[in-house]
Coordinates of C-alpha atoms (C1' of nucleotides) in Angstrom, one line a residue:
Chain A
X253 CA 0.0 0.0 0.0
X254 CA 2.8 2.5 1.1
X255 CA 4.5 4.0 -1.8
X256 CA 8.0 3.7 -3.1
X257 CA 8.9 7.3 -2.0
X258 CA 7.3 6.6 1.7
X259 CA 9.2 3.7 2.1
X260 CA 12.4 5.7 1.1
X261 CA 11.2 8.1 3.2
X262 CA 10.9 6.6 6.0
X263 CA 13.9 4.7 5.4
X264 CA 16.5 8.0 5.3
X265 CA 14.3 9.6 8.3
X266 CA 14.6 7.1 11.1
X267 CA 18.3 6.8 9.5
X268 CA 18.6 10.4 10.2
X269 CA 17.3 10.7 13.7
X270 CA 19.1 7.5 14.8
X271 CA 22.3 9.0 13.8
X272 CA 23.3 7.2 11.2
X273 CA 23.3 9.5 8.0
X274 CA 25.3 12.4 10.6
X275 CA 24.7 16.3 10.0
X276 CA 26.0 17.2 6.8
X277 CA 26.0 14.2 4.9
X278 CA 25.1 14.4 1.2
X279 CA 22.4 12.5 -0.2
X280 CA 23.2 11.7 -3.8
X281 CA 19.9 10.3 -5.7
X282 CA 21.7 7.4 -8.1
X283 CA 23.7 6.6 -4.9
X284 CA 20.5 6.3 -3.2
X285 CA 18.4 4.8 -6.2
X286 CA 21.1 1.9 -6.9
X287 CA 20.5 1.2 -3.1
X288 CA 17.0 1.2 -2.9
X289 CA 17.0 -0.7 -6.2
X290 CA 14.6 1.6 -7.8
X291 CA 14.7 5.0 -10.3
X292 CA 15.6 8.4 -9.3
X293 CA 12.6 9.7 -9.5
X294 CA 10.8 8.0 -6.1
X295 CA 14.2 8.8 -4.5
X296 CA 13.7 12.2 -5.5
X297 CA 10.3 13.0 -4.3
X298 CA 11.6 11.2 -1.0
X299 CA 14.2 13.8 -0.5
X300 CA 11.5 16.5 -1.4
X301 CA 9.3 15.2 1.9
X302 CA 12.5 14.9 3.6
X303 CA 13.2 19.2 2.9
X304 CA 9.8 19.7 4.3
X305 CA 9.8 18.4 7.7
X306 CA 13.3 20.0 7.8
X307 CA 15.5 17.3 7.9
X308 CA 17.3 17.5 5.0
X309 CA 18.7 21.0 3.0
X310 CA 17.6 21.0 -1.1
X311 CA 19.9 23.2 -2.3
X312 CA 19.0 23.8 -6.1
X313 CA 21.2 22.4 -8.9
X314 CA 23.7 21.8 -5.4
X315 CA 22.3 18.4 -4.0
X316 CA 20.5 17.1 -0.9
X317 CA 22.5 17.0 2.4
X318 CA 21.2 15.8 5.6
X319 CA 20.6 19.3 7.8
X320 CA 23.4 20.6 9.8
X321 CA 22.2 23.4 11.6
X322 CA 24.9 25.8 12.8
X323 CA 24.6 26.1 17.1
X324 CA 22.7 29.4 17.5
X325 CA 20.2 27.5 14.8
X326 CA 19.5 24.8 17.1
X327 CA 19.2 26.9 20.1
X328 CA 16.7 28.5 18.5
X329 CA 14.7 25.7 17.4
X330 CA 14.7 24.3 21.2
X331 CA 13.2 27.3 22.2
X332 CA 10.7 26.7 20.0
X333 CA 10.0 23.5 21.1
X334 CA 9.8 24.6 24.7
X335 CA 7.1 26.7 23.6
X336 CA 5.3 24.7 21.8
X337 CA 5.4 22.4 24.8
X338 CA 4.9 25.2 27.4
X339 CA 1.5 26.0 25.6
X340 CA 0.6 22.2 25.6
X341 CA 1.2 21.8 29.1
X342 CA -1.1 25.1 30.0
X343 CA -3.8 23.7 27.6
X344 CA -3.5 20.1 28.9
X345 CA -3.8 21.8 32.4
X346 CA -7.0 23.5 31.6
X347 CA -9.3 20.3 29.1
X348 CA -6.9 17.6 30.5
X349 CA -9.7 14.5 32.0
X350 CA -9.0 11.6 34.4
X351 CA -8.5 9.7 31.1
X352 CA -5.6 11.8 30.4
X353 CA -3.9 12.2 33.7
X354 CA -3.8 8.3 34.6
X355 CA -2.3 7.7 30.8
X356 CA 0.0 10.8 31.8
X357 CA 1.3 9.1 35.3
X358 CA 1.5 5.8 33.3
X359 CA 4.2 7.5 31.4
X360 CA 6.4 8.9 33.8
X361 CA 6.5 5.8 35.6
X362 CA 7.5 4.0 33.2
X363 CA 10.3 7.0 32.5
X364 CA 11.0 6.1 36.0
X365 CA 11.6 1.9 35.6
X366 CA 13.5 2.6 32.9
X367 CA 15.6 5.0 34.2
X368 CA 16.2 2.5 37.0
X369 CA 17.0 0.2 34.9
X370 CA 19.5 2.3 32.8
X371 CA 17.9 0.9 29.8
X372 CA 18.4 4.0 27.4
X373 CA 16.3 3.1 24.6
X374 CA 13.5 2.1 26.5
X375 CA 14.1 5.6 28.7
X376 CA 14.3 7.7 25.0
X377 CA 10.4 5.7 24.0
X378 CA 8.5 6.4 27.3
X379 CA 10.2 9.9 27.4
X380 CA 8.5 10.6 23.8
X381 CA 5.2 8.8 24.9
X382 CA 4.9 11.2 28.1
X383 CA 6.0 14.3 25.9
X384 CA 3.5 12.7 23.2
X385 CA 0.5 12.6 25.7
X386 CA 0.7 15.9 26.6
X387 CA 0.5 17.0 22.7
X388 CA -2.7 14.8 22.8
X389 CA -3.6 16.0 26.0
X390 CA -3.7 19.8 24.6
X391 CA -6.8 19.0 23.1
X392 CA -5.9 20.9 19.5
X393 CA -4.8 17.7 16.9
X394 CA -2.9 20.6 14.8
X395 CA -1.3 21.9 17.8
X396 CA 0.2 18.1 18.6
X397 CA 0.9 17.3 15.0
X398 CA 3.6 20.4 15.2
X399 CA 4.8 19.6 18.2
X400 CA 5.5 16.1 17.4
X401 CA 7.1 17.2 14.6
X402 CA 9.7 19.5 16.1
X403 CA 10.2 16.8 18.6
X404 CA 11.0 14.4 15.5
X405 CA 13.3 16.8 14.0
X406 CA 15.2 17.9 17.1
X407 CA 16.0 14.3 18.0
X408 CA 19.2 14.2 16.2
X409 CA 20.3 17.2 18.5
X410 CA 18.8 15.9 21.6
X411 CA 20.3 12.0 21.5
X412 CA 23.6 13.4 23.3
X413 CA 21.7 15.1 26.4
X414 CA 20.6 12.5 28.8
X415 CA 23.9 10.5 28.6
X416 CA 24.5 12.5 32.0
X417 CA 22.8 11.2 34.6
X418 CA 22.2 13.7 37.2
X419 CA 20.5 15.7 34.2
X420 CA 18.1 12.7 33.9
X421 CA 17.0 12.3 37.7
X422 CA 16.3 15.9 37.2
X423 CA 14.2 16.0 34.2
X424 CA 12.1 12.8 35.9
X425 CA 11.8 15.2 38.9
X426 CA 10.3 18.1 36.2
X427 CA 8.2 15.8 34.5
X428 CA 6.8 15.0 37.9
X429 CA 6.2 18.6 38.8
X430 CA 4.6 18.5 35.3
X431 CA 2.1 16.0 36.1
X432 CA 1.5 17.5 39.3
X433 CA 0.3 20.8 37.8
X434 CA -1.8 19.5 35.0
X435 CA -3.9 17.1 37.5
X436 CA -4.0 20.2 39.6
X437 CA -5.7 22.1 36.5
X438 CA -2.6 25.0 37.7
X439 CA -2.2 26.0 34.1
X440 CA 0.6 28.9 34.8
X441 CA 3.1 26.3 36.5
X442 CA 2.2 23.6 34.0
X443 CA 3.2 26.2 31.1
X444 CA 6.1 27.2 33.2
X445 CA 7.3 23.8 34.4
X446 CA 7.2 22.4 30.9
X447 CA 9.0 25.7 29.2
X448 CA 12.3 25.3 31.5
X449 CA 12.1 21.7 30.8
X450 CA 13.0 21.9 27.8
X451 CA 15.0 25.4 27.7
X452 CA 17.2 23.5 29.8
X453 CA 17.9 20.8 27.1
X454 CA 18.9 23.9 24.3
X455 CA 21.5 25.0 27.1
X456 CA 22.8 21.6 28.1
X457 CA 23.1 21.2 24.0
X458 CA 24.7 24.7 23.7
X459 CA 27.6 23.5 27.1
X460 CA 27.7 20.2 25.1
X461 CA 29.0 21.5 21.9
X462 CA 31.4 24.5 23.1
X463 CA 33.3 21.7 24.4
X464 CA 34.3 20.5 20.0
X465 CA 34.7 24.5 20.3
X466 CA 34.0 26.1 16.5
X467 CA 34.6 23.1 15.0
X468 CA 30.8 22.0 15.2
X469 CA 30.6 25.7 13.9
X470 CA 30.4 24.3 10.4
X471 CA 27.1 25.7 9.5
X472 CA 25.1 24.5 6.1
X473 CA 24.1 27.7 5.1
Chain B
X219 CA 17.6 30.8 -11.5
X220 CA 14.5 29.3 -9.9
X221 CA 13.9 26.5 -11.1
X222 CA 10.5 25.2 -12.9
X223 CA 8.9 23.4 -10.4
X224 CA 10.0 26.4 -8.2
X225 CA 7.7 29.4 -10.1
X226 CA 4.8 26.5 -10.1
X227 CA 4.8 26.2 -6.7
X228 CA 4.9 29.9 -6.1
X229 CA 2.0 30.4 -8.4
X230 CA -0.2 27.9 -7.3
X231 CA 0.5 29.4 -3.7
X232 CA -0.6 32.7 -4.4
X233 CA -3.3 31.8 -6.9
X234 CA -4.5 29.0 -3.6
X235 CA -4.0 32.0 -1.3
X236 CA -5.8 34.9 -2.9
X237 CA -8.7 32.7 -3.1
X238 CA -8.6 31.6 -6.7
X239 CA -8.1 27.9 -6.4
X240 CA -10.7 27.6 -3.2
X241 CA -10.4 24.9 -0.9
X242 CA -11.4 21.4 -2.3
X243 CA -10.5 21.9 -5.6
X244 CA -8.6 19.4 -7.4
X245 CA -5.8 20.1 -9.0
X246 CA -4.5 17.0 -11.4
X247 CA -1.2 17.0 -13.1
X248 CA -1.6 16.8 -16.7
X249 CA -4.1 19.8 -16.8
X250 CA -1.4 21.8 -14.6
X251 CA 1.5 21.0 -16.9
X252 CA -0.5 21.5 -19.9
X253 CA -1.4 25.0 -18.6
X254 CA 2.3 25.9 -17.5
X255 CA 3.5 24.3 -20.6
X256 CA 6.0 22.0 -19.4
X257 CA 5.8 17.8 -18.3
X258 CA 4.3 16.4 -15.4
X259 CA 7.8 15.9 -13.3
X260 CA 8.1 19.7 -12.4
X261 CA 4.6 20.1 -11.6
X262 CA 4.7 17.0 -9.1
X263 CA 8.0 18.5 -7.0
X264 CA 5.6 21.7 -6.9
X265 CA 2.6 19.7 -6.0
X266 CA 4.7 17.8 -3.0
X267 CA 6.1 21.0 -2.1
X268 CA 2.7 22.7 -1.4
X269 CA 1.7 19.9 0.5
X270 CA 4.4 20.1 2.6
X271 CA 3.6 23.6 3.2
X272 CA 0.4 22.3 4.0
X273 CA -1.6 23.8 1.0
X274 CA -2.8 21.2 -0.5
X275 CA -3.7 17.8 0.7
X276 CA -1.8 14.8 -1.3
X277 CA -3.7 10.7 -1.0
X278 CA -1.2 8.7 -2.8
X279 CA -3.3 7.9 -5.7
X280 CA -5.8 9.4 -5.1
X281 CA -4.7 13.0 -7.0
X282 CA -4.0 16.2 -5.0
X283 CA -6.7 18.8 -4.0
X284 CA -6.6 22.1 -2.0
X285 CA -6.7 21.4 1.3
X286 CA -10.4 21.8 3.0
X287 CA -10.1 21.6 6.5
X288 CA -12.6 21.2 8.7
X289 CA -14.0 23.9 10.8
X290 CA -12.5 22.3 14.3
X291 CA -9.7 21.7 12.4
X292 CA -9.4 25.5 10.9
X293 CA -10.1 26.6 14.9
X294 CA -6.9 24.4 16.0
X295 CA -4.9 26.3 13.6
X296 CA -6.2 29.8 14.3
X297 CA -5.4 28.3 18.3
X298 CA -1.5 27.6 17.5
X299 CA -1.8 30.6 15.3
X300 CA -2.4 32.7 18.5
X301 CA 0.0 31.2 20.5
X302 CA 2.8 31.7 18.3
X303 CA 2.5 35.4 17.7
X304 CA 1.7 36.0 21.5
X305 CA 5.2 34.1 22.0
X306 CA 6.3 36.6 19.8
X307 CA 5.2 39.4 20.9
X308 CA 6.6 38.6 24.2
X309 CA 10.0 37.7 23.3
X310 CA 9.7 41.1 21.1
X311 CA 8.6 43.0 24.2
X312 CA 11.6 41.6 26.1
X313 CA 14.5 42.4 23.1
X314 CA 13.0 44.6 20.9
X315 CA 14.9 47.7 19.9
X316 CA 14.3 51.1 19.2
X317 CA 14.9 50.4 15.4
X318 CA 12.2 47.6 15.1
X319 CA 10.0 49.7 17.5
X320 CA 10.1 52.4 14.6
X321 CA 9.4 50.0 12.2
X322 CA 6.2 48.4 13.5
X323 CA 4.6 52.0 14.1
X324 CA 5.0 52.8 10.4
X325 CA 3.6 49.7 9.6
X326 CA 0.8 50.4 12.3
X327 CA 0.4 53.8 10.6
X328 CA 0.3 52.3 7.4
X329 CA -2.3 49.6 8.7
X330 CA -4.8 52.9 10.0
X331 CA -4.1 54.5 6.4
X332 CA -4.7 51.9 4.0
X333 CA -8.3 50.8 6.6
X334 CA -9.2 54.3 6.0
X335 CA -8.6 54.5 2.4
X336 CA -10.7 51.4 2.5
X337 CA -7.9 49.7 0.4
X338 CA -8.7 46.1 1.0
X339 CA -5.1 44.5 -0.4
X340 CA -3.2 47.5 0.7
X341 CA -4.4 46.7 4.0
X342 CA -3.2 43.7 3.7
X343 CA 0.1 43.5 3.0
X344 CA 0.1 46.0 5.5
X345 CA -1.6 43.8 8.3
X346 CA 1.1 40.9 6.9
X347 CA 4.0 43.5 7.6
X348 CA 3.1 44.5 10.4
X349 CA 3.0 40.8 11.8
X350 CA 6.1 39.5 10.1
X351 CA 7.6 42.5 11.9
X352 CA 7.2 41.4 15.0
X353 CA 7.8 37.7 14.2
X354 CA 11.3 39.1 13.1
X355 CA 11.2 41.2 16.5
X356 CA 11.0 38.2 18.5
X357 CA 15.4 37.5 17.8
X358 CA 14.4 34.2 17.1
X359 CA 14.5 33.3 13.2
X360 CA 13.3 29.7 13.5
X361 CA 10.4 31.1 15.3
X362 CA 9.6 33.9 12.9
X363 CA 9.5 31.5 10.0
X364 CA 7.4 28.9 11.7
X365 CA 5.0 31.6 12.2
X366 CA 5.0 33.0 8.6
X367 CA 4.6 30.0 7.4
X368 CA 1.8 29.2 9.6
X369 CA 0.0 32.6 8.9
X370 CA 0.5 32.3 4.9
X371 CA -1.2 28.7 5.6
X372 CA -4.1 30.6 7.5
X373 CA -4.3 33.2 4.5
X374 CA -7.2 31.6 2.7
X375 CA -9.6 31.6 5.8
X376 CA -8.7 35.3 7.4
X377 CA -9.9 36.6 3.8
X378 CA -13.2 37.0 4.7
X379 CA -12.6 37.7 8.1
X380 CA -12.7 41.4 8.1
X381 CA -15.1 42.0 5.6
X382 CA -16.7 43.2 8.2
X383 CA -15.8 47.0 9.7
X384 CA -15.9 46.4 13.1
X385 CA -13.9 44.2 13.7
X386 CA -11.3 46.1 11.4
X387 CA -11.7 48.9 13.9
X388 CA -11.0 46.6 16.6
X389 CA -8.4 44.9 14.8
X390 CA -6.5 48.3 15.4
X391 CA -7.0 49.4 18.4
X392 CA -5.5 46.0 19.2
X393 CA -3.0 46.3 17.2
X394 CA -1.8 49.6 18.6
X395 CA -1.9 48.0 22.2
X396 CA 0.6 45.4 21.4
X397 CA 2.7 48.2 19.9
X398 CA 2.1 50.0 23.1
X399 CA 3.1 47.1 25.3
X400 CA 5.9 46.1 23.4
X401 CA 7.3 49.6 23.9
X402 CA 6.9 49.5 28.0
X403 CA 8.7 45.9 27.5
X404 CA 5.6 44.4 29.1
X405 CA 5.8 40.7 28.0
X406 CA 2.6 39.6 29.8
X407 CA 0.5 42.4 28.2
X408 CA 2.1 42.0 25.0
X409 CA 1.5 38.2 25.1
X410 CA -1.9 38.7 26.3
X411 CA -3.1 41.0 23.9
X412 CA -1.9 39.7 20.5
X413 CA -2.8 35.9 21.9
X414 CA -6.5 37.0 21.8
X415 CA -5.9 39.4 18.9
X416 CA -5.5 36.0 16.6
X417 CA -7.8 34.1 19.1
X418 CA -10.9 36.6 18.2
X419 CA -10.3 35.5 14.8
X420 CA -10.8 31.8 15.4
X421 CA -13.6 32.2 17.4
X422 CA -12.5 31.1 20.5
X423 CA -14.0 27.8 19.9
X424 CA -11.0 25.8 20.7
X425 CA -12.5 25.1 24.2
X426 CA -15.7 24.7 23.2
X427 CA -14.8 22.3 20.4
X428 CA -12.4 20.2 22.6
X429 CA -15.1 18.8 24.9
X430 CA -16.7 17.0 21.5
X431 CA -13.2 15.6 20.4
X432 CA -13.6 13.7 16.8
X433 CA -17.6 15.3 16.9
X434 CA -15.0 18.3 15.1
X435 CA -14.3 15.8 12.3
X436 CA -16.8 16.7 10.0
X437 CA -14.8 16.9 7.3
X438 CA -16.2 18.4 3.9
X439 CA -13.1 17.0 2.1
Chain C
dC143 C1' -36.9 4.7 -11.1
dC144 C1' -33.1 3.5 -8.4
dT145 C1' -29.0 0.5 -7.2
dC146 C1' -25.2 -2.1 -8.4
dA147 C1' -21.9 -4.3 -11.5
dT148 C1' -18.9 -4.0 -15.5
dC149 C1' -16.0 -1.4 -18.8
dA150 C1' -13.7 2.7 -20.8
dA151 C1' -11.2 6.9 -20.1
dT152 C1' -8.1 9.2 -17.2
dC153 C1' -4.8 9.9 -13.8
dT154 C1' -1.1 8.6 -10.8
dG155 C1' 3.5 6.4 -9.7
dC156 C1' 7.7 4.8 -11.5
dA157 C1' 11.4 4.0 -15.1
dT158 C1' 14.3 5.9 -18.5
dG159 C1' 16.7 9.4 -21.5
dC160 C1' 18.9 13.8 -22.4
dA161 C1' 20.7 18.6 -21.8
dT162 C1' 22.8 21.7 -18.6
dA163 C1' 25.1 23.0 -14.5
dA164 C1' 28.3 21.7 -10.9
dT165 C1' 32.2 19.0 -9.2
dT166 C1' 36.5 17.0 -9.7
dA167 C1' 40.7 16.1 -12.1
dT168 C1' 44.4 17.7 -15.0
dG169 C1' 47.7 20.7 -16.9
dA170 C1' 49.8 25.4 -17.9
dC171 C1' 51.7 29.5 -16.0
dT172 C1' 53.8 32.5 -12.5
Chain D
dA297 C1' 55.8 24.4 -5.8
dG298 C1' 51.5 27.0 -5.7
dT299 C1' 47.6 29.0 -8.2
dC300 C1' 44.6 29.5 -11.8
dA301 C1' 42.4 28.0 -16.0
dT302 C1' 40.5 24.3 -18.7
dA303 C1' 38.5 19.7 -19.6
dA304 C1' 36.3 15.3 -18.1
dT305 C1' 33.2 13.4 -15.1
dT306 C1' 29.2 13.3 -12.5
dA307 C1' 24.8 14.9 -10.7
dT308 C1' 20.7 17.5 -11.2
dG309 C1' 16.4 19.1 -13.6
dC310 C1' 13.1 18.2 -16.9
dA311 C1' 10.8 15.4 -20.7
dT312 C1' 8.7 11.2 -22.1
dG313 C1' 6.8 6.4 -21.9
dC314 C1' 4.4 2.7 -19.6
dA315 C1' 1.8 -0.3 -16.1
dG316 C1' -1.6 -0.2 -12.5
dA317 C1' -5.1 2.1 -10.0
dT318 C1' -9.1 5.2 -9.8
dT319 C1' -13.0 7.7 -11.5
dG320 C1' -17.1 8.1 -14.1
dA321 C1' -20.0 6.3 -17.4
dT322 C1' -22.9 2.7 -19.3
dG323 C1' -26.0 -1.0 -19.0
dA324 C1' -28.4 -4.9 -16.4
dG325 C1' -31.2 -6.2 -12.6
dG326 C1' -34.4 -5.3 -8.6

DNA sequence: CCTCATCAATCTGCATGCATAATTATGACT
DNA sequence: AGTCATAATTATGCATGCAGATTGATGAGG
């Protein structure tokens, strides 16, 4: 049923976000089409979704090359996303049911076990379902569509943070406050909670990279 | 320079945008590159563009059509709409500079002008100028884009919106209190005001609509 | 008269070919 | 030897062709 060019698609995205085509890479379409075992054209319309949701640069008559946002970029983009959060959070807060809140606390135990259990992966899915709920949990679909899609495209740039695990007990402690504020329909400290939240993840990135000093500089235009 | 499939895609945009190809119209791909006078393949990379941009909606074999949203679905948008300028205005209230505080009274002044020469696209352009201004006033340029994006996206149903002169009067007078708040680098007040600024224009039915959840699915595509 | 099944016309998705621009490699000149 | 200019190679953008799916049109049956 899925198309060529949503297979390739989704092929080259989750290769993106995992890491594995890195910031910067160029994506050459008879490379790609030889690989895939199929024409350029699929491979091209691929790369064309890809531009949109920002994860690759389409650079005209100059190739496709996996995003590589210079550091003041990404910042910016995390504060975005903290936001976009924020504003979920506060909206979750005010139209969030019982429904919500026990899927909610569901979540962050499960962020919990797994932290426990240093099982990384595991920590990085019921991290994304907890975030993921409170999109839902917003009430506006459109709203949680954007959201999920920032989160999608700022996981290349967020799979460094957690490694530190001080910053992880912390960020369980935040999403607890988190939870705390929606059931407690306290929309201001929901909104605020869930802003630092994630502003803290666009510093930690911004400490993370001045350590490779200007050499992660190398912007893509 | 710009390429084929580039000057499509703008053309369709603004021809989708002023209203000339209305929501729900199909657009098919040999009719298109008849009209434009070249082959199909340029006219598809415009067609996926758009739908990226989220102009028009794309089922894989099923042809492409201007995108019809619902009306719960139109009310989201207007909702995320909102809350991106207010975070703009905010952040603009809290870095703005004396320059861009120039800037955004002419275009205020230009707004008044062109409502009371009754200059519909004039206003306009003025309205969109005076936005984008303070988009670009917030010092973040992912930000500013998301939201111009967003607000082009929105362009098709605002067009009827103030047809009606009272709500242009309003649409003013609000507009000079952001301007005003801004200027006294009150965030709240500038965040407040231009989130229900936008909000007035959705309706406010965002609460409302949310206690139905998928009852808002009624959609005419 | 209306509903449903079958068939023709049309459109979409992918493959392939070609011209032009960009990238890389090579050689001449300072 | 280093730098610049030139040529070969490669990739991109668009045109064209074909198979399969979809739309609607036509005719049979209730």
């Amino acid at each position: 049923m899925a198309s060529v060019a949503d297979d390739i698609s989704e092929r080259l995205e989750t290769e993106i976000v995992e890491g594995l085509l890195p910031p910067g890479t160029r994506l050459e379409e008879p490379a790609l089409a030889e690989r895939f075992g199929v024409s350029r054209t699929p491979v091209r319309e691929a790369l064309q979704r890809l531009s949109a949701s920002g994860l690759v640069e389409l650079k005209p008559r100059r190739g496709t090359r996996v995003l590589n946002p210079s550091i003041g970029r990404i910042v910016e983009m995390f504060e975005v996303m903290a936001e976009l959060e924020a504003v979920c959070a506060r909206l979750c807060a005010r139209r969030a049911d019982a429904e919500l809140i026990r899927t909610l606390k569901a979540w962050l135990m499960s962020c919990e076990t797994t932290a426990a259990a240093q099982d990384v992966s595991a920590y990085y899915e019921a991290n994304r379902q907890f975030h993921h709920t409170i999109y839902r949990g917003s009430g506006n679909g459109f709203l949680a569509e954007q959201a999920e899609a920032l989160h999608l495209r700022l996981t290349p740039f967020r799979r460094q943070q957690l490694r530190v695990p001080r910053r992880l007990r912390q960020s369980l402690a935040e999403h607890t406050q988190v939870v705390a504020a929606i059931e407690a329909g306290d929309e201001a400290a929901a909104e605020s909670v869930q802003r630092d939240h994630i502003l803290i993840q666009g510093e930690r990135f911004g400490d993370f990279l001045s350590q490779f000093g200007a050499a992660a500089q190398a912007d893509a235009g």
